[in-house]
Short mmCIF file of C-alpha atoms in Angstrom, two decimals:
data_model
loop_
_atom_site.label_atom_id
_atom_site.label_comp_id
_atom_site.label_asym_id
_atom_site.label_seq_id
_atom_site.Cartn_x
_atom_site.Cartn_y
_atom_site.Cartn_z
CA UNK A 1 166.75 85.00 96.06
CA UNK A 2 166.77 88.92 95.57
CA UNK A 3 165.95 88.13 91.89
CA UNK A 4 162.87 85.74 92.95
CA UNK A 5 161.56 88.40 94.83
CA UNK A 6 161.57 91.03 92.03
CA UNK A 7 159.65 88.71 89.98
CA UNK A 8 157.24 87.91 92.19
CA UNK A 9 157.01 91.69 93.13
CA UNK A 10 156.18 92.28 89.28
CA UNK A 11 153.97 89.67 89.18
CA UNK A 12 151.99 90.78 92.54
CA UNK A 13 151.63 94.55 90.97
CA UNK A 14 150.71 92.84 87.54
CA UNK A 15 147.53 90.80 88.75
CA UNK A 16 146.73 93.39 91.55
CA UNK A 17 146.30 96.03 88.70
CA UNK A 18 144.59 93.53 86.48
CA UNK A 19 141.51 92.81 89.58
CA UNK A 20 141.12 96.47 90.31
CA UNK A 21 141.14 97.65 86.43
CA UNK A 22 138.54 94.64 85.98
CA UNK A 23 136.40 96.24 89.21
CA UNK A 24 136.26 99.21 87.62
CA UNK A 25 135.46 98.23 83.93
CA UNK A 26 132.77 95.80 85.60
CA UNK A 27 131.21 97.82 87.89
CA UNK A 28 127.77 95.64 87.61
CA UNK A 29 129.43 92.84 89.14
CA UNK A 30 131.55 94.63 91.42
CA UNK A 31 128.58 96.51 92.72
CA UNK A 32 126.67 93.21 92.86
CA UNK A 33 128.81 92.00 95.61
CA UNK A 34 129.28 95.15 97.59
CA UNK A 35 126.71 97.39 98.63
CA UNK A 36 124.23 96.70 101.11
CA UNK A 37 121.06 99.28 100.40
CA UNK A 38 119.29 100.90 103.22
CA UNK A 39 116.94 103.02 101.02
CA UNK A 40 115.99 103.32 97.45
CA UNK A 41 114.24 106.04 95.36
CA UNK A 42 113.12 105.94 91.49
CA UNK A 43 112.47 109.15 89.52
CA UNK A 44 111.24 107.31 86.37
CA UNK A 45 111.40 103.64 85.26
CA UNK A 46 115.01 104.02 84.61
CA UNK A 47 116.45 107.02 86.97
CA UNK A 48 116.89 106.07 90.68
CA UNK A 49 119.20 107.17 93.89
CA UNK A 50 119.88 104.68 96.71
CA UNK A 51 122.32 104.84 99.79
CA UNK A 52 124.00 101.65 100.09
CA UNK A 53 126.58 100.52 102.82
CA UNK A 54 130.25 99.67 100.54
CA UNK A 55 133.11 98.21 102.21
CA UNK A 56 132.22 99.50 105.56
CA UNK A 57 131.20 102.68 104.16
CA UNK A 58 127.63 104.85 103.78
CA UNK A 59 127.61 105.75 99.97
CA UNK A 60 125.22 107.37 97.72
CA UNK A 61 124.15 105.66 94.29
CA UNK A 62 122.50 106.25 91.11
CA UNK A 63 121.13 104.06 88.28
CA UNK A 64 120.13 104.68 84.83
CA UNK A 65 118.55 101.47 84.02
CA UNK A 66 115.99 100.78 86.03
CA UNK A 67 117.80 99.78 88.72
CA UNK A 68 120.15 96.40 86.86
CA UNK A 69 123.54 98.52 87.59
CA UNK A 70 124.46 101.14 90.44
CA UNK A 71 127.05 103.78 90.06
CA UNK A 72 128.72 104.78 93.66
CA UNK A 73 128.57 108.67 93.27
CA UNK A 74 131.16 109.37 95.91
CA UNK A 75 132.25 112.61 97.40
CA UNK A 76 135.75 113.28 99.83
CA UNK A 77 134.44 113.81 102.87
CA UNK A 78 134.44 110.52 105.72
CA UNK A 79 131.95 109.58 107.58
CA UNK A 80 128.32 108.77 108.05
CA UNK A 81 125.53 109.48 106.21
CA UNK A 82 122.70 110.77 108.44
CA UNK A 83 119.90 112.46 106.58
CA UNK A 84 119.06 112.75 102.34
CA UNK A 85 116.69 114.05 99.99
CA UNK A 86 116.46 113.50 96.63
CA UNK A 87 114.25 115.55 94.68
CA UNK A 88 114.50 114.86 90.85
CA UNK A 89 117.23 112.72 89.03
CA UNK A 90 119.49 115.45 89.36
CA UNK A 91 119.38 117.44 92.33
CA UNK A 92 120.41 115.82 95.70
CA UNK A 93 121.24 116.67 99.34
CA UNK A 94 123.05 114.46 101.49
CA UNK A 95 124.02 115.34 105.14
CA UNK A 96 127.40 113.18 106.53
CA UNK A 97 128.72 113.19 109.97
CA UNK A 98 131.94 113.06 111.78
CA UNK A 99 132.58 113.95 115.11
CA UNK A 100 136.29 114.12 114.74
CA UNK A 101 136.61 115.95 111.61
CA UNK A 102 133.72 118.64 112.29
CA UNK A 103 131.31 118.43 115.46
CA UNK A 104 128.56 119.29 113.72
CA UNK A 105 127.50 118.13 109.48
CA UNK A 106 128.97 118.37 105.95
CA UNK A 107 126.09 118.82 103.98
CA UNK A 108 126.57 118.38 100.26
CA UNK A 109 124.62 119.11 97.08
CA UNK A 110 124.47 118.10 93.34
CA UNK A 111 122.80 119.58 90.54
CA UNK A 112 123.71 117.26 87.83
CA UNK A 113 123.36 113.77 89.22
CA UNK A 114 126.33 113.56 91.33
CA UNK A 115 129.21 114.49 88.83
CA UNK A 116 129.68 117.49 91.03
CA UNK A 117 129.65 118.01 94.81
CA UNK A 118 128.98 121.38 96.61
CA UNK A 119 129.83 120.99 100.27
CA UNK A 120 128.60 123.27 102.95
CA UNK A 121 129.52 123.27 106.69
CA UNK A 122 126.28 123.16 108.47
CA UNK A 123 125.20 123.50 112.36
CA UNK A 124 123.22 119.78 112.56
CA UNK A 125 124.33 116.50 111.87
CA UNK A 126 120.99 114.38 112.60
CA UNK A 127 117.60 115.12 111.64
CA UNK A 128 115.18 115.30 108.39
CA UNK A 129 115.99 117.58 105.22
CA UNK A 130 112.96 118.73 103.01
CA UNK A 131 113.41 121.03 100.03
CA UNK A 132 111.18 122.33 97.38
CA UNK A 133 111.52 124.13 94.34
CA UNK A 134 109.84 127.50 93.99
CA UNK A 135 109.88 128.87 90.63
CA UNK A 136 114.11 127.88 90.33
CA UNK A 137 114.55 128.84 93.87
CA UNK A 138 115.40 125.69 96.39
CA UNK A 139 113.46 126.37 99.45
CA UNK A 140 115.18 124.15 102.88
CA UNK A 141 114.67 123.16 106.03
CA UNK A 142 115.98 120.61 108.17
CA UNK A 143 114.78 118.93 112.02
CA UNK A 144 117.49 118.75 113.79
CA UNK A 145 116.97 115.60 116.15
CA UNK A 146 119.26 115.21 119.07
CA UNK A 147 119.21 111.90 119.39
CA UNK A 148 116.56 109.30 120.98
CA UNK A 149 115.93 108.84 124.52
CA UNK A 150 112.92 106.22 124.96
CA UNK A 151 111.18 107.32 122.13
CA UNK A 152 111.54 111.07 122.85
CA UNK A 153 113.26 113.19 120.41
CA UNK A 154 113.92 116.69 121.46
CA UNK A 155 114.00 119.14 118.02
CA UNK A 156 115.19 122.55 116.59
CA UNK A 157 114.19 123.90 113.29
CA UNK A 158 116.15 125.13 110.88
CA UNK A 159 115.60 127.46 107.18
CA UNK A 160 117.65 128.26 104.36
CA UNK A 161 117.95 131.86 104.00
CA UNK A 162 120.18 133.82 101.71
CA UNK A 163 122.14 130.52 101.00
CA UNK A 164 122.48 130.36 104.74
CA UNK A 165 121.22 128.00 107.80
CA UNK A 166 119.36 129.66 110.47
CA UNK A 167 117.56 128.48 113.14
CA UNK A 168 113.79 129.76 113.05
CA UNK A 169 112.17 127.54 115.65
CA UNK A 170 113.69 125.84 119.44
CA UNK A 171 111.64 122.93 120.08
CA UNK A 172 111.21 121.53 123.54
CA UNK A 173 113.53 120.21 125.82
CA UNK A 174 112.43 118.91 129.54
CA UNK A 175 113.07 121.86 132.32
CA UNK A 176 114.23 124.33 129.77
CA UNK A 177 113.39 127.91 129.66
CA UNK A 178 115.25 128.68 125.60
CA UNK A 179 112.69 127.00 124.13
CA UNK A 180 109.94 128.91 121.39
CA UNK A 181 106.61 129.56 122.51
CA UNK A 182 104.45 126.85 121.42
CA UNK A 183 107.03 124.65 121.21
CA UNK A 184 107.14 121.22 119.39
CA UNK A 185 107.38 119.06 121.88
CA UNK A 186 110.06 116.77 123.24
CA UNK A 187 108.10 113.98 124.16
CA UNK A 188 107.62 111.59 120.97
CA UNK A 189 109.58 110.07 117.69
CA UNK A 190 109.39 112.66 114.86
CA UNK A 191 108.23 110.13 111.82
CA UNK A 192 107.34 112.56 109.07
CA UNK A 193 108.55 116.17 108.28
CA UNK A 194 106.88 118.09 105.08
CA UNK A 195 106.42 121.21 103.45
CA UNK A 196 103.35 122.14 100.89
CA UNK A 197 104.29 124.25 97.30
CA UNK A 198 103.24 127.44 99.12
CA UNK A 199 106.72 127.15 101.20
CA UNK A 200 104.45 128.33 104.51
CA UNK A 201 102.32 125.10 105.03
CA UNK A 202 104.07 122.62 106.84
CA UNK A 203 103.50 119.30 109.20
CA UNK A 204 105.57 116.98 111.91
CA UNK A 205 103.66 113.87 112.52
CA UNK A 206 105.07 112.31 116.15
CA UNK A 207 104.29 109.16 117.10
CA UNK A 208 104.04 108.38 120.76
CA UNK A 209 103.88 105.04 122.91
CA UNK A 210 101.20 106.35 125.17
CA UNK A 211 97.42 105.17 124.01
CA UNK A 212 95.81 107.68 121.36
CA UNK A 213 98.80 110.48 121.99
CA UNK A 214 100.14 110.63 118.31
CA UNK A 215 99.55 113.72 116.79
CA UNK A 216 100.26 116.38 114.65
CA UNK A 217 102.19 119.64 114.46
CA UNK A 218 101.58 122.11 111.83
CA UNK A 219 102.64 125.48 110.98
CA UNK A 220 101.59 128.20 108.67
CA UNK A 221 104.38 130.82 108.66
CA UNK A 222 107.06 128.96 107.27
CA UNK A 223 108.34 126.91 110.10
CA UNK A 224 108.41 129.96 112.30
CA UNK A 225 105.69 129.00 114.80
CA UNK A 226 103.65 124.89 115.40
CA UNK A 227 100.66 124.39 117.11
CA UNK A 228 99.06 120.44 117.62
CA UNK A 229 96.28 120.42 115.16
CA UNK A 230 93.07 118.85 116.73
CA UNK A 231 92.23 115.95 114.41
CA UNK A 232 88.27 114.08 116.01
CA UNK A 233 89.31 111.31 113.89
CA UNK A 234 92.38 110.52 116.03
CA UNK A 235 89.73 109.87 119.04
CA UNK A 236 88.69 106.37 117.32
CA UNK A 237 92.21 104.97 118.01
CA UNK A 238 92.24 107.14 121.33
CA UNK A 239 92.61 103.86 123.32
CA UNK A 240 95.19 102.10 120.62
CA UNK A 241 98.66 102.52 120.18
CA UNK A 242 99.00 104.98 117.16
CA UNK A 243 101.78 104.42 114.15
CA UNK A 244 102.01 107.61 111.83
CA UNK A 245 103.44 107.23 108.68
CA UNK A 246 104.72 109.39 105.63
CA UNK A 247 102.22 112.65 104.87
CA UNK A 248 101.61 112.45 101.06
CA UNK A 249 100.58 115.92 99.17
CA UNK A 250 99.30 114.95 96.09
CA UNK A 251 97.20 116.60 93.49
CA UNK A 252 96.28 118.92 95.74
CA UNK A 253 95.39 116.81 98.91
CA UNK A 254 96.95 115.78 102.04
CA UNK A 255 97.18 111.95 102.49
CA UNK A 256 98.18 110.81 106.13
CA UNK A 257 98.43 107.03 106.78
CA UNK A 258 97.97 105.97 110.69
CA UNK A 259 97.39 102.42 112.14
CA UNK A 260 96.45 101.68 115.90
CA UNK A 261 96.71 98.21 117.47
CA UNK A 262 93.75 96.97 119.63
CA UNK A 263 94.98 95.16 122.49
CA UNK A 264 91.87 93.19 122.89
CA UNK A 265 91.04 92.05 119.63
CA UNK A 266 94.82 91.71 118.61
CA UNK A 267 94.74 93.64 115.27
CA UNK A 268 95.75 97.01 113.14
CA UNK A 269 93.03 99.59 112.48
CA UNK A 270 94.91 101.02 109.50
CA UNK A 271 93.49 104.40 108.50
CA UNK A 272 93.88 107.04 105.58
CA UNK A 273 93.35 110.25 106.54
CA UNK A 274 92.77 113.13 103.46
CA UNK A 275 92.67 117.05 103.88
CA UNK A 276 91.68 119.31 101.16
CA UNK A 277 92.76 122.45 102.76
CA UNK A 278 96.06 122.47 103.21
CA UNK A 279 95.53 120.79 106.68
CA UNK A 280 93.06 122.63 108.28
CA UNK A 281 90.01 120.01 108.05
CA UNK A 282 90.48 116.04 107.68
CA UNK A 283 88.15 113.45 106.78
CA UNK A 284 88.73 109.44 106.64
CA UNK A 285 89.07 108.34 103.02
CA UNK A 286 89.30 104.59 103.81
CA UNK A 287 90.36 102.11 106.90
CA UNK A 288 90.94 98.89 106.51
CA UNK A 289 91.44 96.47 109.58
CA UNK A 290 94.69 93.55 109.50
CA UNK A 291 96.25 91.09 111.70
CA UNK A 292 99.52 92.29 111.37
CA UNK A 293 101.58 95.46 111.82
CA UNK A 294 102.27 97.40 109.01
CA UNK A 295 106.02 97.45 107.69
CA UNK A 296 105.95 100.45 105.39
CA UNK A 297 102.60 102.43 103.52
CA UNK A 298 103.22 103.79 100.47
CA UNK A 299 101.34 106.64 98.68
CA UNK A 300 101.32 107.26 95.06
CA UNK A 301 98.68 109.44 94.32
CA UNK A 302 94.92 109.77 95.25
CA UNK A 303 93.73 106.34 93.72
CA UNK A 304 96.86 104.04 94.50
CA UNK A 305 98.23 103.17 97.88
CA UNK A 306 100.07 99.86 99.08
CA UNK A 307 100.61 98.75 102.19
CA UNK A 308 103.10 96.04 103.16
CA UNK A 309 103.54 93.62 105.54
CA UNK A 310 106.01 90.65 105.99
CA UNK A 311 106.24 88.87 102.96
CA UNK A 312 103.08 90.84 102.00
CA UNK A 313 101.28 93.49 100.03
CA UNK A 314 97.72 95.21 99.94
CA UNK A 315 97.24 97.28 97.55
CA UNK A 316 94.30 99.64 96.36
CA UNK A 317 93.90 101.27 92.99
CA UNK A 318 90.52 103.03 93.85
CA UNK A 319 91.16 105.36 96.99
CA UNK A 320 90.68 101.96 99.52
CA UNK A 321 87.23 100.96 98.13
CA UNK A 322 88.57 97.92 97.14
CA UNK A 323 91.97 95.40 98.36
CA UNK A 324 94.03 93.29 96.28
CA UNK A 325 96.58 90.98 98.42
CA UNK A 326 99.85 90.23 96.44
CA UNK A 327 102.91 88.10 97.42
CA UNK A 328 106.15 90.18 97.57
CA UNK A 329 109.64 88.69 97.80
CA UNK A 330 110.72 87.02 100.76
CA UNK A 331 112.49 90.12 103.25
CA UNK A 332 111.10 93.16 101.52
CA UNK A 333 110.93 96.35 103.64
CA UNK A 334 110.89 98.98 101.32
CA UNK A 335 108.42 99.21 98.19
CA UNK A 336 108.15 102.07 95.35
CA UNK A 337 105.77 102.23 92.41
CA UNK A 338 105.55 104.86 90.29
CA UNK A 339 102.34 104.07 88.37
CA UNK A 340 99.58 101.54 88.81
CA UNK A 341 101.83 99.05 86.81
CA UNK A 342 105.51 99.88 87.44
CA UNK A 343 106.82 99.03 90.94
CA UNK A 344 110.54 97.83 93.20
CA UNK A 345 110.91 95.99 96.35
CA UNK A 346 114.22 96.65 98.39
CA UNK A 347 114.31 93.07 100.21
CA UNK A 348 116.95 91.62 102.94
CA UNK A 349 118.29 88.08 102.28
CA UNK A 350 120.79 86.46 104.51
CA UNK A 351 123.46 88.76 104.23
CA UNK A 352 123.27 91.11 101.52
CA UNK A 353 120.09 93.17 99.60
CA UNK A 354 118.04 92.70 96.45
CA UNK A 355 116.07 94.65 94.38
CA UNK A 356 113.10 93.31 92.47
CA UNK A 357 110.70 94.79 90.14
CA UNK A 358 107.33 94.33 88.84
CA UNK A 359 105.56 95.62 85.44
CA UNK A 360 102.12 94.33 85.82
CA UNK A 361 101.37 95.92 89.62
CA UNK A 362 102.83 93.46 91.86
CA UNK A 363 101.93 89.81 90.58
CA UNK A 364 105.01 89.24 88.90
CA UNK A 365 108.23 90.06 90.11
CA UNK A 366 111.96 89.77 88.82
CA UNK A 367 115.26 89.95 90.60
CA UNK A 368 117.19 93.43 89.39
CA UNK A 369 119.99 93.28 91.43
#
């Protein structure tokens, strides 16, 4: 009996080592059945990052290929991813959270595509990151959200200085007397949070429930100080409920996507919104009007913008003079292109996530992973 069990010890340890060694050495397939993305984000047609749920876990991932294979580019610390950025193929930030280890964030940074991990303790665990690079120098700032209350998102402000986190700016919070003057304000969901090259420029677009109150918040010092910029074009949706999407800066201009829905005549005004200075002036580049809400718009540059719904894509390759509709796959909420031609869709079967991608701008499109 004692000699059974040996061998079927042995034999346990034998083909246990043989399924992990064959995980490892087929990571394609292993990764195939894992990970569950939540976001995507190509560099190139072959260099990517994604965040993926693994085995219960948040993890962040890199391809090489276009997107066929993912590498999990782990680091030690547990817990739950709350905020990234990726700027380039190499440099990354990714914020994790646990309440039991730390009360506040880990936040950790890579220089060379996730081989190495530099971890900082940091005094926010939820909120938006932005960098920039300024001649070599990483310029940072992070919204620190505390949490969501009906739509209402009361925010702090914080810069990298001297390798260190301090807090330039305390937004609003109901009945309290701490906050800045000219405060951003605590009433609203903080969709969008951006910086221009010049490292002073920057722009929180809030989107509110209440008919025509979406706005946004701009500052010129750095973060320092906000004020609500008065936009006349936001008084055309001024009896809609207003959806703000990602600010774009581009080739020198300021793209800002918005859609209101009209009660009456039950569809989307969808509207592109361009500045030229920085953010001081806006004028309406294009509008186009839908029957559905939008999912996700995405900007690529001046001339090419696409604009999904379910199961469905617009796209323009002229600045919105013109509208091509394209199927997408079935479930797709995210979509990236990164030139007229060269496009992924992050789409959510039954259980588990796909990517797909397209060379000839949308028509075609082929199952990745």
């Amino acid at each position: 009996m004692k000699k059974a069990f040996v061998i079927l010890l042995i034999l346990t340890l034998l083909f246990g080592g043989c399924q992990t060694k064959r995980e490892v050495n087929e990571s394609n397939t292993y990764h195939k059945l894992l990970p569950n993305f939540q976001y995507f984000q190509m560099m190139d047609k072959n260099n990517g990052w994604a965040i993926a749920e693994d085995m219960g876990e948040n993890k962040a991932f890199i391809t090489i290929d276009g997107g066929s294979t993912w590498i999990t580019q782990s680091v030690s610390y547990i817990g739950d991813i709350r905020s990234w950025f990726f700027m380039d193929s190499n440099h990354a930030w990714i914020l994790y959270s646990n309440e039991i280890l730390y009360p506040n964030g880990m936040l950790y940074r890579t220089e060379n595509r996730g081989k190495n991990w530099y971890d900082d303790k940091v005094p926010f665990d939820m909120g938006k990151l932005f960098f920039l690079n300024s001649n070599g120098t990483y310029q940072g700032w992070f919204l620190k959200e505390d949490g969501n209350a009906s739509g209402n998102v009361p925010v702090d402000v914080y810069r990298l200085i001297n390798n260190k986190w301090a807090l330039i700016h305390k937004g609003e919070l109901p009945n309290n007397t701490l906050a800045s003057s000219n405060p951003l304000p605590y009433e609203g969901d903080k969709k969008s949070f951006i910086f221009l090259p010049d490292a002073k420029t920057g722009f929180v677009a809030i989107e509110r429930q209440d008919p025509g109150k979406s706005s946004l918040y701009m500052t010129s010092d750095g973060g320092y100080t906000w004020y609500k910029k008065n936009i006349p074009l936001l008084s055309k949706l001024s009896d809609k409920h207003i959806s703000v999407y990602s600010l774009k800066f581009v080739d020198g201009e300021i793209i800002w996507p918005i859609s209101g829905f009209d009660h009456v005549k039950n569809n989307f005004s969808i509207l592109f919104l361009v500045s030229k200075d920085n953010g001081n002036s806006w004028e309406e580049k294009a509008s186009l009007i839908y029957s559905s809400s939008p999912r996700e718009i995405y900007v690529l540059d001046k001339e090419n913008w696409y604009v999904l719904f379910e199961n469905q894509l617009l796209k323009t390759n002229n600045g919105g003079h013109t509208w091509k509709k394209i199927n997408v796959p079935q479930g797709t909420f995210q979509i990236q292109f990164i030139d007229n031609k060269t496009g992924w869709a992050l789409a959510l079967t039954s259980k588990w996530t796909n990517i797909f991608f397209t060379k000839d701008g949308g028509y075609k499109w082929e199952k990745k992973f």
